[in-house]
mmCIF file of N, CA and C in Angstrom:
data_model
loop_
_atom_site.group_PDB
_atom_site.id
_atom_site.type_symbol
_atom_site.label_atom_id
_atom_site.label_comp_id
_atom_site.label_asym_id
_atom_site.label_seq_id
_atom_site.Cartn_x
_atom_site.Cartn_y
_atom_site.Cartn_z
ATOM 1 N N UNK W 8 19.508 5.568 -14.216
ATOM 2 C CA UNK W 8 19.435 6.448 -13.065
ATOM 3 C C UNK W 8 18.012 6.518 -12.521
ATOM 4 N N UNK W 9 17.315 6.518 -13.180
ATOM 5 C CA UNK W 9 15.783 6.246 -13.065
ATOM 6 C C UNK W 9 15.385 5.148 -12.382
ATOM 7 N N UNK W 10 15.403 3.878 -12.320
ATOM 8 C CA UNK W 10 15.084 2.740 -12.075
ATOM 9 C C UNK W 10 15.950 2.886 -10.274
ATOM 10 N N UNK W 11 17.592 3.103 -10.315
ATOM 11 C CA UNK W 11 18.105 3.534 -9.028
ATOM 12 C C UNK W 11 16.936 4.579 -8.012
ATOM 13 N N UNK W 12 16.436 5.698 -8.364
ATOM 14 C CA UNK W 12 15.959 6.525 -7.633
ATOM 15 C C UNK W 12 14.135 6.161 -7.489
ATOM 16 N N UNK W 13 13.830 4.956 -7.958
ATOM 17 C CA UNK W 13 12.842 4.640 -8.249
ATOM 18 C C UNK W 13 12.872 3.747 -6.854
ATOM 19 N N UNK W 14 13.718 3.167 -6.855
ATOM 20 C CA UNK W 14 13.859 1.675 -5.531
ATOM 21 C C UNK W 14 14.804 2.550 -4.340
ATOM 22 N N UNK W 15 15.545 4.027 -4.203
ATOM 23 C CA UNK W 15 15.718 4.540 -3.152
ATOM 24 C C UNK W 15 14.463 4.806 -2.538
ATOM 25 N N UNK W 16 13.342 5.073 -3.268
ATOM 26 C CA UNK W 16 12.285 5.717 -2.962
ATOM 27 C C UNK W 16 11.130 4.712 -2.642
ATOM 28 N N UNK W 17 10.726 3.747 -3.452
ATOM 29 C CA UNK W 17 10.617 2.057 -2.491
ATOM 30 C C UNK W 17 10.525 2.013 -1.603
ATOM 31 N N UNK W 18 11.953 2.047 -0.811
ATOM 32 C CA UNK W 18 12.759 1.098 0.007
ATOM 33 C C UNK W 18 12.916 2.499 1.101
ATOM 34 N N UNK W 19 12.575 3.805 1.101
ATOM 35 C CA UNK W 19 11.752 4.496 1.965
ATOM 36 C C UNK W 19 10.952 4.486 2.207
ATOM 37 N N UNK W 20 9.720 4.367 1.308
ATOM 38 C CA UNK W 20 8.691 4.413 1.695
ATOM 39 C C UNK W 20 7.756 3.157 2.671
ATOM 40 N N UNK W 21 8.423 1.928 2.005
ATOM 41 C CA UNK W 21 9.204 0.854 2.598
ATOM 42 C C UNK W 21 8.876 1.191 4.032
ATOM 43 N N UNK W 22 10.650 1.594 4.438
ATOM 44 C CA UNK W 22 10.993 1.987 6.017
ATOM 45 C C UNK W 22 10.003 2.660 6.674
ATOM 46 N N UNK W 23 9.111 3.625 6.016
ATOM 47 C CA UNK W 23 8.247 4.581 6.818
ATOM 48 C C UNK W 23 7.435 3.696 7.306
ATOM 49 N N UNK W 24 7.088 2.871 6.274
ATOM 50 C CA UNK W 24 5.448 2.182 6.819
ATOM 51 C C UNK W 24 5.898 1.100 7.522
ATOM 52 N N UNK W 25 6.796 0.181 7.473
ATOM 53 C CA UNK W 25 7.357 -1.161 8.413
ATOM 54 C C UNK W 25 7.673 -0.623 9.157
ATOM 55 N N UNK W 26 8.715 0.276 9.885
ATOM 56 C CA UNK W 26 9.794 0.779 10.729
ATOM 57 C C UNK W 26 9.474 2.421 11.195
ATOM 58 N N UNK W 27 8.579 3.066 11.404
ATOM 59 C CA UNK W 27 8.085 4.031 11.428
ATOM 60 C C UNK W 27 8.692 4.691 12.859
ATOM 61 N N UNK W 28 9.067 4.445 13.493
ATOM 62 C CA UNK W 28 9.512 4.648 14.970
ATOM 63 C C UNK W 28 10.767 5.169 14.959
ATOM 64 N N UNK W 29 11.747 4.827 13.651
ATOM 65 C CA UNK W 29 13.148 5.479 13.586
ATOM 66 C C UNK W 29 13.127 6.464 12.802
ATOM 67 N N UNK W 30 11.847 6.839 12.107
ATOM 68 C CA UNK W 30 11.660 8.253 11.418
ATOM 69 C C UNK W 30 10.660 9.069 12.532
ATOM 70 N N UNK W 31 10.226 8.848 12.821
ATOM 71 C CA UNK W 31 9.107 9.705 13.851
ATOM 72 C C UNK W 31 9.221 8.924 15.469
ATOM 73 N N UNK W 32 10.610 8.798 15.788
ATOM 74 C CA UNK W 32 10.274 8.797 17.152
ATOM 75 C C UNK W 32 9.211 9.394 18.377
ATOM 76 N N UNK W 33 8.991 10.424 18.386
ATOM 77 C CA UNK W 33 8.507 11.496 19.028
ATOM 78 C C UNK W 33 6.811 11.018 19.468
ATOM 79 N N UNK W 34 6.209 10.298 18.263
ATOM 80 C CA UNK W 34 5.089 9.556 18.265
ATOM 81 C C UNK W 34 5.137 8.118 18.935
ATOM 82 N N UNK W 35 3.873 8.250 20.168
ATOM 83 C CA UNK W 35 3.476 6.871 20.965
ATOM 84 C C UNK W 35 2.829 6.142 20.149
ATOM 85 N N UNK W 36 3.923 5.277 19.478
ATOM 86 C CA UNK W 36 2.716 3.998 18.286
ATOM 87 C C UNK W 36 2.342 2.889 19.118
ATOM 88 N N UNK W 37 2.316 3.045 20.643
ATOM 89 C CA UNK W 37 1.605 1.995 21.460
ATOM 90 C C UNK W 37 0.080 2.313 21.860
ATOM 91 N N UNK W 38 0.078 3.545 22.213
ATOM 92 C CA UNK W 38 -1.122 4.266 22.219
ATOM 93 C C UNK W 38 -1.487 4.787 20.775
ATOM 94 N N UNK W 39 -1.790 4.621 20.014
ATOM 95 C CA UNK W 39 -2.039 5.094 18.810
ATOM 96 C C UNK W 39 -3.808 4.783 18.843
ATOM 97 N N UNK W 40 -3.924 3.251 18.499
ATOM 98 C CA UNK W 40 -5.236 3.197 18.714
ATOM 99 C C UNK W 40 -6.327 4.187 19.755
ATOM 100 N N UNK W 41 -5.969 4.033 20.967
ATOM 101 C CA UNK W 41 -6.497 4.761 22.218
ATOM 102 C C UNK W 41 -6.520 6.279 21.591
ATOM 103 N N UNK W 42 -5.689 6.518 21.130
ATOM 104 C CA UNK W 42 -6.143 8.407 20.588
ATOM 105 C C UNK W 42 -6.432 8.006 19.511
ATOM 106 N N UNK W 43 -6.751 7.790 18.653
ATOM 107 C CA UNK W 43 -7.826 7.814 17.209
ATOM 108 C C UNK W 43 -9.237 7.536 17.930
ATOM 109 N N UNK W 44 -9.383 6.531 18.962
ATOM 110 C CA UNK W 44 -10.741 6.433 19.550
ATOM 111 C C UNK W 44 -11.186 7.719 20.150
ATOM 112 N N UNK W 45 -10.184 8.457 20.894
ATOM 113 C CA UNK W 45 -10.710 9.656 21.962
ATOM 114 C C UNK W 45 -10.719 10.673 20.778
ATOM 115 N N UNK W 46 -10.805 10.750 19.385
ATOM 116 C CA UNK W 46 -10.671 11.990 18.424
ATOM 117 C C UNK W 46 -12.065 12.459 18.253
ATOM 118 N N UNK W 47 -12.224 13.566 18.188
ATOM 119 C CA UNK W 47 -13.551 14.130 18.302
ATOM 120 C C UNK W 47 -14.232 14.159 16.446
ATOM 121 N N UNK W 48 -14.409 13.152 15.927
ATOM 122 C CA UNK W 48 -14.558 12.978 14.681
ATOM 123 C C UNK W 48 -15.538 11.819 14.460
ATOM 124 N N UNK W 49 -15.955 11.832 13.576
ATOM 125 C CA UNK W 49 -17.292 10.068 13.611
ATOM 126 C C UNK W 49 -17.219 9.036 13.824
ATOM 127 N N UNK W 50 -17.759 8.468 13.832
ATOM 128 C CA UNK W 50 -17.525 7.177 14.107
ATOM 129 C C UNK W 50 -16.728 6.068 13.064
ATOM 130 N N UNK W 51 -17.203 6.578 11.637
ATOM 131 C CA UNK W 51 -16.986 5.725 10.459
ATOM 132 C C UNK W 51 -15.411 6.514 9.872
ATOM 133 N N UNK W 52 -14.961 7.395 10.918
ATOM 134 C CA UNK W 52 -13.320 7.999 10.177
ATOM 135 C C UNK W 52 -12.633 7.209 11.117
ATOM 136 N N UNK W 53 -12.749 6.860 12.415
ATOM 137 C CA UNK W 53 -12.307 6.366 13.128
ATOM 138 C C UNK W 53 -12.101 5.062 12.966
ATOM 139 N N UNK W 54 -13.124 4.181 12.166
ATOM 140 C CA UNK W 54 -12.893 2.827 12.177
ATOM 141 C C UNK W 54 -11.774 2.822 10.540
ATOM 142 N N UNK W 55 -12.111 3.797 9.933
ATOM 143 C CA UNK W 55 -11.177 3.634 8.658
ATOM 144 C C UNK W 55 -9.811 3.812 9.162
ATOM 145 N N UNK W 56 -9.385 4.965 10.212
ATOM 146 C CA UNK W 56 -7.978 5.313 10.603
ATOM 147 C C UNK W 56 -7.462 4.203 11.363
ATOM 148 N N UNK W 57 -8.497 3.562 12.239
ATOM 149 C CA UNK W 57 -7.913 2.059 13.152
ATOM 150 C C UNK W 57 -7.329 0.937 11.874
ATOM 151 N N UNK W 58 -8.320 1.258 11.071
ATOM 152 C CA UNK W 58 -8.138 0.154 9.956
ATOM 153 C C UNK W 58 -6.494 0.070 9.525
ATOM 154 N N UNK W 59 -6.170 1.678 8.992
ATOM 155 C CA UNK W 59 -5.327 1.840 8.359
ATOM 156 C C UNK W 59 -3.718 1.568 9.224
ATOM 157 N N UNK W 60 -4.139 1.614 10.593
ATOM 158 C CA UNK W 60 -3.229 1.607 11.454
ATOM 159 C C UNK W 60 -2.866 0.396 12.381
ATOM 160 N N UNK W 61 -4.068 -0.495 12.170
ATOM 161 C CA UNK W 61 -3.978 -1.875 12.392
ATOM 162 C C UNK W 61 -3.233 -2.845 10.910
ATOM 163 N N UNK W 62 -3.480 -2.296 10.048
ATOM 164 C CA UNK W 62 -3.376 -3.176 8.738
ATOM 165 C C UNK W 62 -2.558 -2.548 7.842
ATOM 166 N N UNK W 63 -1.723 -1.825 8.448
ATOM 167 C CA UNK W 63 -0.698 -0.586 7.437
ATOM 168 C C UNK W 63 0.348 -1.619 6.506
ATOM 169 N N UNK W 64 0.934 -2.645 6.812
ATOM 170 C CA UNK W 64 2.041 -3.455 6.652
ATOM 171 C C UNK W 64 1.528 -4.477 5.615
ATOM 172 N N UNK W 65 -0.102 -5.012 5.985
ATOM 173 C CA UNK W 65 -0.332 -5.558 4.971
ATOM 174 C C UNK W 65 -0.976 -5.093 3.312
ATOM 175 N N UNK W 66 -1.443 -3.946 4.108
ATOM 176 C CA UNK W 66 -2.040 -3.231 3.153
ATOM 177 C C UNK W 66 -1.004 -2.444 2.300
ATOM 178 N N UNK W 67 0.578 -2.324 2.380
ATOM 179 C CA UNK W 67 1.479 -1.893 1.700
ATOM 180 C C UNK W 67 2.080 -2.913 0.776
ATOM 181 N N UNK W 68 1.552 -4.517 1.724
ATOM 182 C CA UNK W 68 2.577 -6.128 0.462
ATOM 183 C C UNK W 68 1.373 -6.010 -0.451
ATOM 184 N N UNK W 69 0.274 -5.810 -0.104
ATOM 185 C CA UNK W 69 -0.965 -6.024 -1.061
ATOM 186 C C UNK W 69 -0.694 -5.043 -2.033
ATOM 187 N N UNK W 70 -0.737 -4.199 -1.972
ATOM 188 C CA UNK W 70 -0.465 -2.546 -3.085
ATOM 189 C C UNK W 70 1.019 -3.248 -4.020
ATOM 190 N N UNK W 71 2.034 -3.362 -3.273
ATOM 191 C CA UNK W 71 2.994 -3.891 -4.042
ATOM 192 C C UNK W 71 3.102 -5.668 -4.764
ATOM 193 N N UNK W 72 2.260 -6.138 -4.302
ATOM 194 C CA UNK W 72 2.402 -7.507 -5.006
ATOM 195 C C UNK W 72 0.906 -6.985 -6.596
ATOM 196 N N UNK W 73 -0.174 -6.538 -6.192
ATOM 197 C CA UNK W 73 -0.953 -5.820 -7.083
ATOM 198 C C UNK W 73 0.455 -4.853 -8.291
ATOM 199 N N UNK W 74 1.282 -4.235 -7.853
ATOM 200 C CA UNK W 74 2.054 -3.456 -9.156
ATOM 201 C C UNK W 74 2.421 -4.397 -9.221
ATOM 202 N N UNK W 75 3.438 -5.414 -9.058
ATOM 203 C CA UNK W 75 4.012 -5.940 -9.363
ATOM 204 C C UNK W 75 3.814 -6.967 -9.965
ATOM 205 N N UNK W 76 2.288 -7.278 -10.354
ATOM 206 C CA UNK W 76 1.751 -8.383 -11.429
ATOM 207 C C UNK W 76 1.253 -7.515 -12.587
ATOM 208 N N UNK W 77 1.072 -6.253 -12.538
ATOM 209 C CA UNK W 77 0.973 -4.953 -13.327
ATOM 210 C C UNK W 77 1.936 -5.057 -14.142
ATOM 211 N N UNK W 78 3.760 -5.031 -13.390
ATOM 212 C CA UNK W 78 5.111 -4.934 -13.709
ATOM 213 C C UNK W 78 5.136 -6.184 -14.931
ATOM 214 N N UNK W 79 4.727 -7.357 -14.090
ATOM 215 C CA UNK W 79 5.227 -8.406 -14.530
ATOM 216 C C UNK W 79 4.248 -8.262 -16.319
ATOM 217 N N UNK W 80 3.493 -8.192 -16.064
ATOM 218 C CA UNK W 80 2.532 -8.024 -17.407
ATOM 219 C C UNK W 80 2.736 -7.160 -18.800
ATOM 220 N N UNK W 81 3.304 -5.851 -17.800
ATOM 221 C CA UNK W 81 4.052 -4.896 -18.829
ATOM 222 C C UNK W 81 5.164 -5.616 -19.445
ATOM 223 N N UNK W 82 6.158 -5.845 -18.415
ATOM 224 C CA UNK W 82 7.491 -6.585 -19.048
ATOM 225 C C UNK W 82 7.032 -7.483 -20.177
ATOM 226 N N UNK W 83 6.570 -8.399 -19.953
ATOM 227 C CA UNK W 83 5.878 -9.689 -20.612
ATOM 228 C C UNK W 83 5.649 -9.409 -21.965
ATOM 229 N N UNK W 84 4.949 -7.820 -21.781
ATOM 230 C CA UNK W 84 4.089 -7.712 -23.076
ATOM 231 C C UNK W 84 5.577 -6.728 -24.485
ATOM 232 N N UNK W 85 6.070 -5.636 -23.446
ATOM 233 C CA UNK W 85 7.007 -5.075 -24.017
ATOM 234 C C UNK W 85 8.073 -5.309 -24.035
ATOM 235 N N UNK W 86 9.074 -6.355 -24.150
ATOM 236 C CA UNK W 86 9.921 -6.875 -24.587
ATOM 237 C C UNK W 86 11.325 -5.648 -24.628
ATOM 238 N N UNK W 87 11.136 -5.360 -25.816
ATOM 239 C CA UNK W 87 12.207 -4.434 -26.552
ATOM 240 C C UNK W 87 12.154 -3.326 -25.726
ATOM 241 N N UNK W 88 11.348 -2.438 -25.317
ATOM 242 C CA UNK W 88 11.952 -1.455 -23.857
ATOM 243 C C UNK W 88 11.223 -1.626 -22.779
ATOM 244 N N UNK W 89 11.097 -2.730 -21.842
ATOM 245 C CA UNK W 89 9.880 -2.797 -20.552
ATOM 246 C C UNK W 89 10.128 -1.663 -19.714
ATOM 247 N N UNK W 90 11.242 -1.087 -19.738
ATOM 248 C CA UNK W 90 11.633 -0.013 -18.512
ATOM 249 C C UNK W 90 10.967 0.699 -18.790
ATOM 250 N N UNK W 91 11.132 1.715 -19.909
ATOM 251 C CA UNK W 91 10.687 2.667 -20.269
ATOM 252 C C UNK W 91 8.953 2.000 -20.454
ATOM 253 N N UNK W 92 8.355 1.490 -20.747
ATOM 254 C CA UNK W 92 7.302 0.983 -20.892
ATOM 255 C C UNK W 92 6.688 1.208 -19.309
ATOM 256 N N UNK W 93 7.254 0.660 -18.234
ATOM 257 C CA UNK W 93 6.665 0.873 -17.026
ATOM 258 C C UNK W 93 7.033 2.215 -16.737
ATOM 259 N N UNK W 94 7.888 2.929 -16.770
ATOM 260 C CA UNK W 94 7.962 4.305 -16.085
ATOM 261 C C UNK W 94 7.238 5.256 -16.938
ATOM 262 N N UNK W 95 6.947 4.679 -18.472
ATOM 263 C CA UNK W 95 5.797 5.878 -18.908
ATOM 264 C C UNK W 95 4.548 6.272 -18.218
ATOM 265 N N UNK W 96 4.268 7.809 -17.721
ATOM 266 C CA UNK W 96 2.669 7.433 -17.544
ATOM 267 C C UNK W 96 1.629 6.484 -18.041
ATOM 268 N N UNK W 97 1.591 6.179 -18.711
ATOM 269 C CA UNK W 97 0.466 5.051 -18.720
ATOM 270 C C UNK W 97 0.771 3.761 -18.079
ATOM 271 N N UNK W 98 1.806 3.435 -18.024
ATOM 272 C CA UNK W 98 2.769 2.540 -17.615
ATOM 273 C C UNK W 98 2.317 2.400 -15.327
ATOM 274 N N UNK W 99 2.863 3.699 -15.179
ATOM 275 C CA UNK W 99 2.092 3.936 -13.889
ATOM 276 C C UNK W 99 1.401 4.387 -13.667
ATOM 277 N N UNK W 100 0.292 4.690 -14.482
ATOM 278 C CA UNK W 100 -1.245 4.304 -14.260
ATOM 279 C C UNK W 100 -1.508 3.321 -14.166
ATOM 280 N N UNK W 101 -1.170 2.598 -14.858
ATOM 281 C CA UNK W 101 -1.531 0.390 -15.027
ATOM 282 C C UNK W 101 -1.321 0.524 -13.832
ATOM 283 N N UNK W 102 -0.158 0.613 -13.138
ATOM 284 C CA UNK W 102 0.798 -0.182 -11.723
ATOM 285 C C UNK W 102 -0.301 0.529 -10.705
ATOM 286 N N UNK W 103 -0.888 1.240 -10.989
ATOM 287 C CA UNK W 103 -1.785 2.319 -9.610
ATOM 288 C C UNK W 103 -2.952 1.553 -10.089
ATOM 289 N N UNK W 104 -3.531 1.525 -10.893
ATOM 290 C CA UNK W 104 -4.572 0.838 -11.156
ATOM 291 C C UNK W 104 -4.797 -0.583 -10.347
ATOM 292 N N UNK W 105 -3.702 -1.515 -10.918
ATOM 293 C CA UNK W 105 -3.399 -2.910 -10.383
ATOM 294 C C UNK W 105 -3.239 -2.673 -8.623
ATOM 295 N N UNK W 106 -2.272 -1.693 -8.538
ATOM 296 C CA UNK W 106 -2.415 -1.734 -6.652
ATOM 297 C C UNK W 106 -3.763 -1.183 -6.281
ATOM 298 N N UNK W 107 -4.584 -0.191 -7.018
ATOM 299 C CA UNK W 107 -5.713 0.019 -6.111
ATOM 300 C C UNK W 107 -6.747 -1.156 -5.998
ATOM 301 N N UNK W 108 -6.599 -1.976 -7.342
ATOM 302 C CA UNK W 108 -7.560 -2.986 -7.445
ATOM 303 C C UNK W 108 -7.263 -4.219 -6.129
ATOM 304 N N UNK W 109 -5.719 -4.668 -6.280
ATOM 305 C CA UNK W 109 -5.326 -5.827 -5.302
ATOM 306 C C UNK W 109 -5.464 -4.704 -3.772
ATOM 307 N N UNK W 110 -5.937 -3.739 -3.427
ATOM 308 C CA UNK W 110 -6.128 -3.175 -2.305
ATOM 309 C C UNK W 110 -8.036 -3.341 -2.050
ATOM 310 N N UNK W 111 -8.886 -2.863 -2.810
ATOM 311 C CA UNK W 111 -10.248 -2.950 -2.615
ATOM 312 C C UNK W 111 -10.437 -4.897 -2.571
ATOM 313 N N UNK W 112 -9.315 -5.686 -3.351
ATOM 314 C CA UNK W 112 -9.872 -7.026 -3.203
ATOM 315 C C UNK W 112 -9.150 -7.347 -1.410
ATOM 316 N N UNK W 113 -8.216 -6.622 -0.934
ATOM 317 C CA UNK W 113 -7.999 -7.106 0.586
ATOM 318 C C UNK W 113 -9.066 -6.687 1.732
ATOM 319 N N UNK W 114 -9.473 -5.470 1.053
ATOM 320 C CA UNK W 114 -10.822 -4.975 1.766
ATOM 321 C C UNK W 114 -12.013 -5.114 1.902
ATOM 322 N N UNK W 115 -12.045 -6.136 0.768
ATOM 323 C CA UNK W 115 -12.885 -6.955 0.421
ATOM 324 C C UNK W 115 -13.136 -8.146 1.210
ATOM 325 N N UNK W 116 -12.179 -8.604 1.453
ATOM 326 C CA UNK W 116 -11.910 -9.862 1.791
ATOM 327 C C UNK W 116 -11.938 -9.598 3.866
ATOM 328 N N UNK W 117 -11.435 -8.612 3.569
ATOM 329 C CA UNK W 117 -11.433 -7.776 4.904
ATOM 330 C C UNK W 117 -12.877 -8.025 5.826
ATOM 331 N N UNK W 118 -13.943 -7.409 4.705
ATOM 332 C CA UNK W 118 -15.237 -6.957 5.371
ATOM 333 C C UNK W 118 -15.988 -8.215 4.892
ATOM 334 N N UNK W 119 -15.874 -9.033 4.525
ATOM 335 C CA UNK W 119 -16.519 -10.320 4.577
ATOM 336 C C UNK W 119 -16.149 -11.645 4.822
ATOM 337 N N UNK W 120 -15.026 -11.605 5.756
ATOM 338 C CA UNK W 120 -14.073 -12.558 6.175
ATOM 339 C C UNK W 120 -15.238 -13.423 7.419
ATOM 340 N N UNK W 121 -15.833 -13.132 7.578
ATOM 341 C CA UNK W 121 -16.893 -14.226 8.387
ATOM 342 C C UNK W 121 -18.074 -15.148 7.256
ATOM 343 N N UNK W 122 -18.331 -14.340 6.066
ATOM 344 C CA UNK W 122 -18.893 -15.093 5.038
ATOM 345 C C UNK W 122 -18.469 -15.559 3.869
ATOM 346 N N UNK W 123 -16.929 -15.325 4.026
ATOM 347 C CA UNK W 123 -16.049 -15.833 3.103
ATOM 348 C C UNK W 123 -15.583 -17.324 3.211
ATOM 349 N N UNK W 124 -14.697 -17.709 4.241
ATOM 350 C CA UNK W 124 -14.341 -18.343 5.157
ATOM 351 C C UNK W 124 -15.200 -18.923 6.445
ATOM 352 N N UNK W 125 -15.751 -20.090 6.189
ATOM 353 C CA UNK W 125 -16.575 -20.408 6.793
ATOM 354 C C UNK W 125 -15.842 -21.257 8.419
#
């Protein structure tokens, strides 16, 4: 039952961030950029919120391919119960760990993509 309510919750969170327009109609995601620029806030929140709103889709496969070599590692290692092995807290700590890490390496890659890639 666990593992079921684990991938309803996925596969929302999922929909919010790909498909965001059939949960929050009400919001202009064409103008989106144009009002984060006109927000009366700094300069350096603004380029993080463009960031997040230009790069939302990739920055959600990155977070999930990061757990999911987390996943794959746990399984690998625990055999005899991997489920329970990944849904223990420590278990998703690893998986948060692994997505924050495969997230700072896209941001990484992000902010030095002119001296990376020549």
């Amino acid at each position: 039952m666990k593992t079921v309510s684990l991938i309803l919750v996925a596969l929302i969170v999922v929909g919010l961030l790909v498909y965001p327009t059939f949960f929050f109609p009400a919001i202009d995601y064409a103008n989106l950029p144009t009002k984060i620029s006109a927000l009366n806030t700094p300069e350096r929140v603004k380029k993080i919120l463009l960031f997040f709103v230009e790069y939302n889709v990739f920055l959600l496969l990155c977070a999930l391919f990061g757990a999911s070599v987390g996943a794959s590692e746990i399984l690998s290692r625990y055999r005899d119960e991997p489920f329970i092995a990944i849904s223990s807290p420590p278990g998703r700590r690893y998986l948060a760990v692994n997505a924050g890490i495969s997230l700072a390496a896209f941001y990484l890659l992000y902010h030095f993509r002119g001296s990376i890639f020549p």
